[in-house]
Amino acid sequence: MGNNMEEIIINEKTTELLVKITPFMDYTRMSRIVNKLTDYAEPLMEGKLSGIINFNYSLNSSQTNMVIDLLIEIQALSRIYSIAQKGKRDLEPEYISNIFSDVTNPANISSYLSIRTLLENRLNHQVQQYNINMNKSNTTLAIPINELRGHVKTYRDLMDSNVTISHKAQHGFVAASLHDAYLIILNRRDWWDDRTYMKYFFNEDEPSKRNITLISRVERLTLREIDENVKRILAYFQEVAAQRLKVKSSEEFQVREKEAETTYEKSSKIFTDKLMLTPFGRQYGEKIDSILKDIFDTPSPSLSEEEVRAIAEKLYHVYKTLPSSLNLPENIAMCENLAYFLLSSDMGLKKFAETFIYNDRRISFSKFFTEKRDELDDFATKIFVAFFEYKFSSLFRIIKSLDMKQYACAFIIKRIYILKGEDLSTFGFFLIKAIAKFGKIKAF
């Protein structure tokens, strides 16, 4: 995700705009823009829209315009025009927001009704002005769509030249912009049969042309499709945020280790000190080592084989019925006892399952273990996740952000390898796997 995007988001034009926008835009800012534009009850002048997008004045005008272009491209905004004041050659743009909180029943939203009424009032006026400029005797005649296409082409051909654009072409272009905006707000698949629409426009288009906008020449979207586009844009920026966080965490880890390297000579026997001298290590290292010392130095609880079996069977039943309840107070003491027992034993998963879980004599243990291996592996991991959360709860009451939790878990895993090394039991590796699972470290 980023400037070298291979995935197409909505379409190629949208993807190109996202590539340009991503360096200065993030999920929080885009969400705020979308929230501000949702159910917006009136047209937005360019200055007002720019203020919504550049709310903290961190963007330049070019960047602000790129965001506007993106919102127009996904049809979250419609650009409508009006004839400029006397003395000005250009048409004056305004913007209509097509983002609504209820796209299934937009007519229940007062802002939607306000926008629709406003567009209909503008169309009443524009039909009259268009017919006057076309020298038609009846000023209420519906405007032929084919005429508007001609005016749009004329206006586009002349807008970048020094040739004066006729009032006919200008009024035609204004009417075309209102037509495109109104059809999105109308939100009907069979809009050509709508009585109000027929009051303003005369449409003889063949079906293949009906859903193509007059000005931008793209397929017109429904409010639901626009809503889906907006959600895809927000999802994209969420992914970007996750990628940025991942890179940031990785870079911070490397920087912290380099800081330690410059403080100490490179030596395998000082690797412990190097890790502990990172900013994180200086703040939390002693606390982490104290908890790890308790975990690995606590002797196995003096439980008989029958007592261990009773605990294992009960927890396995809890795991199979409601696994999320393993870390509840009534179960955590059993998880702790079982974890201590397993960490101090030299048995593996197979021996543990045969001794403390397997009780169905109707099938051989070999078949039982083959069928249940993944489940047993997950059960053991979840026991150690509950155990880890409990033992390190005091640390994670302080460390709450996801990126710092991930860093802390990576730190703890490294400390376990340093402190225990080759002495780590089979279930010691289950503890490491549980820590990685808790910290969402994908390498494990």
Coordinates of C-alpha atoms in Angstrom, one line a residue:
M1 CA 0.0 0.0 0.0
G2 CA 1.4 3.4 -0.8
N3 CA 2.8 5.2 -3.9
N4 CA 3.4 1.9 -5.8
M5 CA -0.1 0.6 -5.5
E6 CA -0.8 -2.5 -7.6
E7 CA -4.4 -2.9 -6.5
I8 CA -7.0 -0.9 -8.3
I9 CA -9.3 1.0 -5.9
I10 CA -12.7 1.6 -7.5
N11 CA -11.1 2.5 -10.9
E12 CA -7.8 3.6 -12.4
K13 CA -8.5 7.4 -12.1
T14 CA -9.4 7.0 -8.4
T15 CA -6.3 4.9 -7.8
E16 CA -4.1 7.6 -9.5
L17 CA -5.6 10.3 -7.2
L18 CA -5.2 8.1 -4.1
V19 CA -1.5 7.6 -5.0
K20 CA -1.1 11.4 -5.1
I21 CA -3.1 12.1 -2.0
T22 CA -1.7 9.4 0.3
P23 CA 1.5 11.2 1.3
F24 CA -0.5 14.0 3.0
M25 CA -3.8 12.4 3.9
D26 CA -4.7 9.9 6.6
Y27 CA -7.7 7.9 7.9
T28 CA -8.5 10.4 10.7
R29 CA -8.5 13.4 8.4
M30 CA -10.5 11.7 5.6
S31 CA -13.1 10.4 8.2
R32 CA -13.5 13.9 9.5
I33 CA -14.1 15.3 6.0
V34 CA -16.6 12.6 5.2
N35 CA -18.4 13.2 8.5
K36 CA -18.6 16.9 7.8
L37 CA -20.1 16.3 4.4
T38 CA -22.6 13.7 5.5
D39 CA -26.2 15.0 5.3
Y40 CA -25.0 18.5 4.3
A41 CA -28.1 20.5 3.7
E42 CA -27.0 23.2 1.3
P43 CA -24.6 23.9 -1.7
L44 CA -21.0 24.6 -0.8
M45 CA -19.1 27.4 -2.4
E46 CA -15.5 26.6 -3.2
G47 CA -14.1 28.5 -0.2
K48 CA -16.4 26.7 2.2
L49 CA -15.6 23.3 0.8
S50 CA -11.9 24.1 1.0
G51 CA -12.3 25.0 4.6
I52 CA -13.9 21.7 5.4
I53 CA -11.1 19.8 3.7
N54 CA -8.2 21.9 5.0
F55 CA -9.7 22.4 8.4
N56 CA -6.3 22.6 10.2
Y57 CA -4.6 24.7 7.4
S58 CA -1.9 22.0 6.8
L59 CA -2.7 21.6 3.0
N60 CA -1.8 23.8 0.2
S61 CA -4.4 24.7 -2.5
S62 CA -3.1 22.1 -4.9
Q63 CA -3.5 19.3 -2.3
T64 CA -7.0 20.6 -1.3
N65 CA -8.0 20.5 -5.0
M66 CA -6.8 16.9 -5.3
V67 CA -9.1 15.8 -2.5
I68 CA -12.0 17.7 -4.1
D69 CA -11.1 15.9 -7.4
L70 CA -11.2 12.5 -5.6
L71 CA -14.6 13.2 -4.0
I72 CA -16.0 14.3 -7.4
E73 CA -14.5 11.2 -9.1
I74 CA -16.3 8.8 -6.7
Q75 CA -19.4 11.1 -7.1
A76 CA -19.4 11.9 -3.4
L77 CA -19.6 15.5 -4.6
S78 CA -21.5 17.0 -7.6
R79 CA -20.2 20.2 -9.1
I80 CA -23.0 22.5 -10.3
Y81 CA -22.6 25.9 -11.9
S82 CA -24.3 29.2 -12.1
I83 CA -23.8 32.2 -14.4
A84 CA -21.1 34.5 -12.9
Q85 CA -21.8 38.1 -12.0
K86 CA -21.5 40.7 -14.7
G87 CA -18.0 41.3 -15.9
K88 CA -16.8 37.8 -15.1
R89 CA -16.2 35.4 -18.0
D90 CA -16.3 32.1 -16.1
L91 CA -19.2 30.2 -14.5
E92 CA -19.2 30.0 -10.8
P93 CA -19.0 26.5 -9.3
E94 CA -20.8 25.2 -6.2
Y95 CA -20.8 21.7 -4.7
I96 CA -23.5 19.3 -3.6
S97 CA -22.7 16.5 -1.1
N98 CA -24.1 13.1 -2.1
I99 CA -23.1 11.5 1.2
F100 CA -26.1 10.6 3.3
S101 CA -26.4 8.7 6.6
D102 CA -29.3 6.5 5.3
V103 CA -28.9 5.6 1.6
T104 CA -31.8 3.1 1.8
N105 CA -34.4 5.7 2.7
P106 CA -32.8 9.1 2.1
A107 CA -36.2 10.8 2.0
N108 CA -36.3 10.4 5.7
I109 CA -33.4 12.8 6.1
S110 CA -34.3 16.5 6.2
S111 CA -31.0 17.6 4.5
Y112 CA -31.7 15.3 1.5
L113 CA -35.2 16.9 1.1
S114 CA -33.6 20.4 1.4
I115 CA -31.0 19.6 -1.3
R116 CA -33.6 18.1 -3.6
T117 CA -36.0 21.1 -3.2
L118 CA -33.1 23.5 -3.9
L119 CA -32.1 21.7 -7.1
E120 CA -35.7 21.7 -8.3
N121 CA -36.0 25.4 -7.6
R122 CA -32.7 26.0 -9.5
L123 CA -34.1 23.9 -12.4
N124 CA -37.3 25.9 -12.5
H125 CA -35.3 29.0 -13.0
Q126 CA -32.7 27.5 -15.3
V127 CA -35.3 26.0 -17.7
Q128 CA -36.8 29.5 -18.0
Q129 CA -33.4 31.2 -18.6
Y130 CA -32.4 28.5 -21.1
N131 CA -35.5 28.9 -23.2
I132 CA -35.2 32.7 -23.2
N133 CA -31.6 32.5 -24.4
M134 CA -32.6 29.9 -27.1
N135 CA -35.3 32.4 -28.2
K136 CA -38.1 29.9 -27.6
S137 CA -41.6 31.3 -27.3
N138 CA -42.6 29.0 -24.4
T139 CA -40.2 29.5 -21.5
T140 CA -41.4 26.3 -19.6
L141 CA -40.5 23.8 -22.4
A142 CA -38.5 20.8 -21.2
I143 CA -34.9 21.0 -22.3
P144 CA -33.9 18.4 -24.9
I145 CA -30.9 16.4 -23.6
N146 CA -29.3 16.2 -27.1
E147 CA -29.2 20.0 -27.2
L148 CA -27.4 20.0 -23.8
R149 CA -24.7 17.6 -25.1
G150 CA -24.0 20.0 -28.0
H151 CA -23.7 23.0 -25.5
V152 CA -21.4 21.0 -23.2
K153 CA -19.1 20.2 -26.2
T154 CA -19.1 23.8 -27.4
Y155 CA -18.3 25.1 -23.9
R156 CA -15.5 22.6 -23.4
D157 CA -14.0 23.4 -26.8
L158 CA -13.9 27.2 -26.1
M159 CA -13.2 27.4 -22.4
D160 CA -9.4 27.3 -22.7
S161 CA -9.4 29.7 -25.7
N162 CA -9.8 33.5 -25.8
V163 CA -13.0 33.2 -27.8
T164 CA -16.1 34.5 -26.0
I165 CA -18.4 31.7 -25.1
S166 CA -22.0 32.4 -26.1
H167 CA -24.8 32.8 -23.4
K168 CA -26.5 29.8 -25.1
A169 CA -23.5 27.5 -24.4
Q170 CA -23.1 28.8 -20.9
H171 CA -26.8 28.3 -20.0
G172 CA -26.6 24.9 -21.6
F173 CA -23.6 23.9 -19.5
V174 CA -25.3 25.2 -16.3
A175 CA -28.4 23.1 -17.1
A176 CA -26.3 20.0 -17.8
S177 CA -24.5 20.3 -14.4
L178 CA -27.9 20.6 -12.7
H179 CA -29.2 17.7 -14.7
D180 CA -26.3 15.4 -13.5
A181 CA -26.6 16.5 -9.9
Y182 CA -30.4 16.2 -9.8
L183 CA -30.3 12.6 -11.2
I184 CA -28.0 11.5 -8.4
I185 CA -30.2 13.0 -5.8
L186 CA -33.3 11.7 -7.5
N187 CA -31.8 8.2 -6.8
R188 CA -34.1 6.3 -9.2
R189 CA -33.2 3.6 -11.7
D190 CA -36.2 4.6 -13.9
W191 CA -35.8 8.4 -13.6
W192 CA -36.8 9.0 -17.2
D193 CA -40.4 8.2 -16.1
D194 CA -40.3 10.5 -13.2
R195 CA -42.9 13.3 -13.7
T196 CA -40.8 16.0 -12.1
Y197 CA -37.8 15.1 -14.2
M198 CA -39.9 15.3 -17.4
K199 CA -41.0 18.8 -16.4
Y200 CA -37.4 19.9 -16.8
F201 CA -35.9 17.6 -19.4
F202 CA -36.9 15.9 -22.6
N203 CA -34.8 12.7 -22.9
E204 CA -34.9 10.5 -26.1
D205 CA -31.7 8.7 -25.3
E206 CA -31.4 5.0 -26.1
P207 CA -31.1 2.9 -22.9
S208 CA -27.2 2.5 -23.2
K209 CA -26.8 6.3 -23.0
R210 CA -29.2 7.0 -20.2
N211 CA -26.9 6.5 -17.2
I212 CA -24.0 8.4 -18.7
T213 CA -23.5 11.9 -17.1
L214 CA -23.6 14.8 -19.5
I215 CA -20.5 16.7 -18.3
S216 CA -18.0 14.1 -17.1
R217 CA -19.2 11.3 -19.5
V218 CA -19.1 8.5 -16.8
E219 CA -21.7 6.1 -15.5
R220 CA -23.9 7.8 -12.9
L221 CA -24.0 6.1 -9.5
T222 CA -26.8 5.6 -7.1
L223 CA -26.5 6.9 -3.5
R224 CA -25.9 3.4 -2.3
E225 CA -23.0 2.9 -4.8
I226 CA -21.6 6.3 -3.8
D227 CA -21.8 5.2 -0.1
E228 CA -19.9 2.0 -1.0
N229 CA -17.2 4.0 -2.8
V230 CA -16.8 6.3 0.3
K231 CA -16.4 3.2 2.5
R232 CA -13.8 1.8 0.2
I233 CA -11.8 5.0 0.3
L234 CA -12.0 5.0 4.1
A235 CA -11.0 1.3 4.2
Y236 CA -8.0 2.1 2.0
F237 CA -6.8 4.8 4.4
Q238 CA -7.3 2.4 7.3
E239 CA -5.0 0.0 5.6
V240 CA -2.5 2.7 5.0
A241 CA -2.6 3.6 8.7
A242 CA -2.0 0.0 9.6
Q243 CA 1.0 -0.2 7.2
R244 CA 2.4 3.1 8.5
L245 CA 2.1 1.8 12.1
K246 CA 3.9 -1.4 11.2
V247 CA 6.8 0.4 9.5
K248 CA 7.0 2.9 12.4
S249 CA 7.1 0.1 15.0
S250 CA 9.8 -1.7 13.0
E251 CA 11.9 1.4 12.6
E252 CA 11.5 2.3 16.3
F253 CA 12.7 -1.1 17.3
Q254 CA 15.8 -0.8 15.0
V255 CA 16.6 2.7 16.2
R256 CA 16.3 1.6 19.9
E257 CA 18.6 -1.3 19.3
K258 CA 21.1 0.9 17.4
E259 CA 21.1 3.3 20.4
A260 CA 22.1 0.5 22.6
E261 CA 24.8 -0.7 20.2
T262 CA 26.5 2.8 20.3
T263 CA 26.5 2.6 24.1
Y264 CA 28.1 -0.8 24.4
E265 CA 30.8 -2.7 22.5
K266 CA 29.5 -5.5 20.3
S267 CA 29.8 -8.6 22.4
S268 CA 27.6 -11.7 22.6
K269 CA 27.8 -11.6 26.4
I270 CA 26.5 -8.1 26.6
F271 CA 23.5 -8.7 24.4
T272 CA 21.2 -8.6 27.4
D273 CA 22.5 -5.2 28.4
K274 CA 22.1 -3.9 24.9
L275 CA 18.4 -4.8 24.8
M276 CA 17.9 -3.4 28.3
L277 CA 19.5 -0.1 27.5
T278 CA 16.9 0.8 24.8
P279 CA 14.5 3.5 26.0
F280 CA 11.8 0.8 26.4
G281 CA 14.3 -1.5 28.3
R282 CA 15.3 1.2 30.7
Q283 CA 11.7 1.9 31.5
Y284 CA 10.2 -1.6 31.7
G285 CA 13.1 -4.0 31.5
E286 CA 13.4 -4.7 35.2
K287 CA 9.7 -5.2 35.7
I288 CA 9.6 -7.7 32.7
D289 CA 12.6 -9.6 34.0
S290 CA 11.0 -9.8 37.5
I291 CA 7.8 -11.3 36.1
L292 CA 9.8 -13.7 33.9
K293 CA 11.9 -14.8 36.9
D294 CA 8.7 -15.6 38.8
I295 CA 7.4 -17.6 35.8
F296 CA 10.5 -19.7 35.2
D297 CA 11.8 -20.0 38.8
T298 CA 8.4 -20.9 40.4
P299 CA 8.5 -24.6 41.2
S300 CA 5.9 -26.9 39.7
P301 CA 2.8 -27.0 42.0
S302 CA 2.7 -30.1 44.2
L303 CA -0.2 -31.7 42.4
S304 CA -0.9 -35.4 41.9
E305 CA -1.4 -36.7 38.4
E306 CA -5.1 -37.1 39.1
E307 CA -5.3 -33.4 40.2
V308 CA -3.5 -32.3 37.0
R309 CA -5.8 -34.4 34.9
A310 CA -8.9 -32.9 36.7
I311 CA -7.7 -29.4 35.9
A312 CA -6.7 -30.2 32.3
E313 CA -10.1 -31.9 31.6
K314 CA -12.1 -29.1 33.1
L315 CA -10.2 -26.4 31.2
Y316 CA -10.4 -28.5 28.0
H317 CA -14.2 -28.6 28.5
V318 CA -14.2 -24.8 29.0
Y319 CA -12.1 -24.3 25.9
K320 CA -14.5 -26.4 23.8
T321 CA -17.7 -24.7 25.1
L322 CA -16.6 -21.1 25.6
P323 CA -12.9 -20.5 24.9
S324 CA -13.0 -16.8 25.7
S325 CA -13.9 -17.6 29.3
L326 CA -10.5 -19.2 30.1
N327 CA -9.2 -16.0 31.5
L328 CA -12.2 -15.4 33.8
P329 CA -11.4 -15.4 37.6
E330 CA -12.9 -18.8 38.2
N331 CA -10.6 -20.4 35.6
I332 CA -7.4 -18.3 35.7
A333 CA -6.0 -20.1 38.9
M334 CA -6.4 -23.4 37.1
C335 CA -4.7 -22.0 34.0
E336 CA -1.8 -20.7 36.2
N337 CA -1.4 -24.1 37.9
L338 CA -1.4 -26.0 34.6
A339 CA 1.0 -23.5 32.9
Y340 CA 3.5 -23.8 35.8
F341 CA 3.2 -27.6 35.7
L342 CA 3.8 -27.7 31.9
L343 CA 6.7 -25.2 31.9
S344 CA 8.6 -27.3 34.5
S345 CA 7.9 -30.6 32.8
D346 CA 9.9 -32.1 29.9
M347 CA 6.8 -33.6 28.2
G348 CA 5.5 -32.5 24.8
L349 CA 2.0 -31.9 23.5
K350 CA 1.5 -35.6 22.6
K351 CA 2.5 -36.9 26.0
F352 CA 0.4 -34.2 27.7
A353 CA -2.7 -35.2 25.6
E354 CA -2.2 -38.9 26.3
T355 CA -1.7 -38.4 30.0
F356 CA -4.2 -35.7 30.9
I357 CA -6.8 -35.3 28.1
Y358 CA -7.4 -38.6 26.3
N359 CA -10.1 -40.6 27.9
D360 CA -12.1 -42.1 25.1
R361 CA -11.1 -45.7 25.0
R362 CA -13.4 -46.5 22.1
I363 CA -10.8 -45.1 19.7
S364 CA -7.0 -45.5 19.8
F365 CA -4.9 -42.6 21.2
S366 CA -3.1 -42.5 17.9
K367 CA -6.3 -41.8 16.0
F368 CA -7.5 -39.3 18.7
F369 CA -4.3 -37.3 18.5
T370 CA -4.2 -37.3 14.7
E371 CA -7.8 -36.0 14.6
K372 CA -7.4 -33.5 17.5
R373 CA -3.8 -32.3 17.1
D374 CA -4.7 -28.8 15.8
E375 CA -7.4 -28.4 18.5
L376 CA -5.0 -29.6 21.2
D377 CA -2.3 -27.2 20.0
D378 CA -4.8 -24.3 20.0
F379 CA -6.0 -25.3 23.5
A380 CA -2.5 -25.3 24.9
T381 CA -1.7 -21.9 23.3
K382 CA -4.9 -20.4 24.7
I383 CA -4.0 -21.7 28.2
F384 CA -0.7 -19.8 27.9
V385 CA -2.4 -16.7 26.4
A386 CA -4.6 -16.6 29.5
F387 CA -1.6 -17.2 31.8
F388 CA 0.5 -14.5 30.0
E389 CA -2.3 -11.9 30.2
Y390 CA -2.7 -12.6 33.9
K391 CA 1.0 -12.5 34.8
F392 CA 1.7 -9.4 32.7
S393 CA -1.6 -7.6 33.5
S394 CA 0.2 -4.9 35.6
L395 CA 2.5 -4.1 32.6
F396 CA -0.4 -3.9 30.1
R397 CA -2.4 -1.7 32.3
I398 CA 0.3 0.9 31.6
I399 CA 1.0 -0.1 28.0
K400 CA -2.3 0.3 26.1
S401 CA -1.5 1.3 22.5
L402 CA -1.5 -1.5 20.0
D403 CA 1.9 -0.7 18.5
M404 CA 3.5 -0.5 22.0
K405 CA 1.9 -3.8 23.0
Q406 CA 3.4 -5.4 19.9
Y407 CA 6.8 -4.0 20.7
A408 CA 6.5 -5.1 24.4
C409 CA 5.7 -8.7 23.3
A410 CA 8.6 -8.8 20.9
F411 CA 10.8 -7.5 23.8
I412 CA 9.5 -10.1 26.2
I413 CA 10.1 -12.9 23.7
K414 CA 13.7 -11.8 23.2
R415 CA 14.2 -11.7 26.9
I416 CA 12.9 -15.2 27.3
Y417 CA 15.4 -16.5 24.7
I418 CA 18.3 -14.6 26.4
L419 CA 17.4 -15.7 29.9
K420 CA 16.4 -19.3 29.1
G421 CA 18.1 -20.1 25.8
E422 CA 18.5 -23.9 25.3
D423 CA 16.9 -24.6 28.7
L424 CA 13.5 -23.7 27.4
S425 CA 11.0 -26.6 27.6
T426 CA 8.6 -27.6 24.9
F427 CA 5.8 -25.8 26.6
G428 CA 8.2 -22.8 27.0
F429 CA 7.8 -22.4 23.2
F430 CA 4.0 -22.6 23.6
L431 CA 4.4 -19.6 26.0
I432 CA 6.4 -17.8 23.3
K433 CA 3.7 -18.6 20.7
A434 CA 1.0 -17.3 23.1
I435 CA 2.9 -14.0 23.6
A436 CA 3.2 -13.6 19.8
K437 CA -0.5 -14.3 19.4
F438 CA -1.4 -11.8 22.1
G439 CA 0.9 -9.2 20.5
K440 CA -0.3 -10.0 17.0
I441 CA 3.3 -10.8 15.9
K442 CA 2.8 -12.6 12.6
A443 CA 6.3 -14.3 12.5
F444 CA 5.1 -16.9 14.9

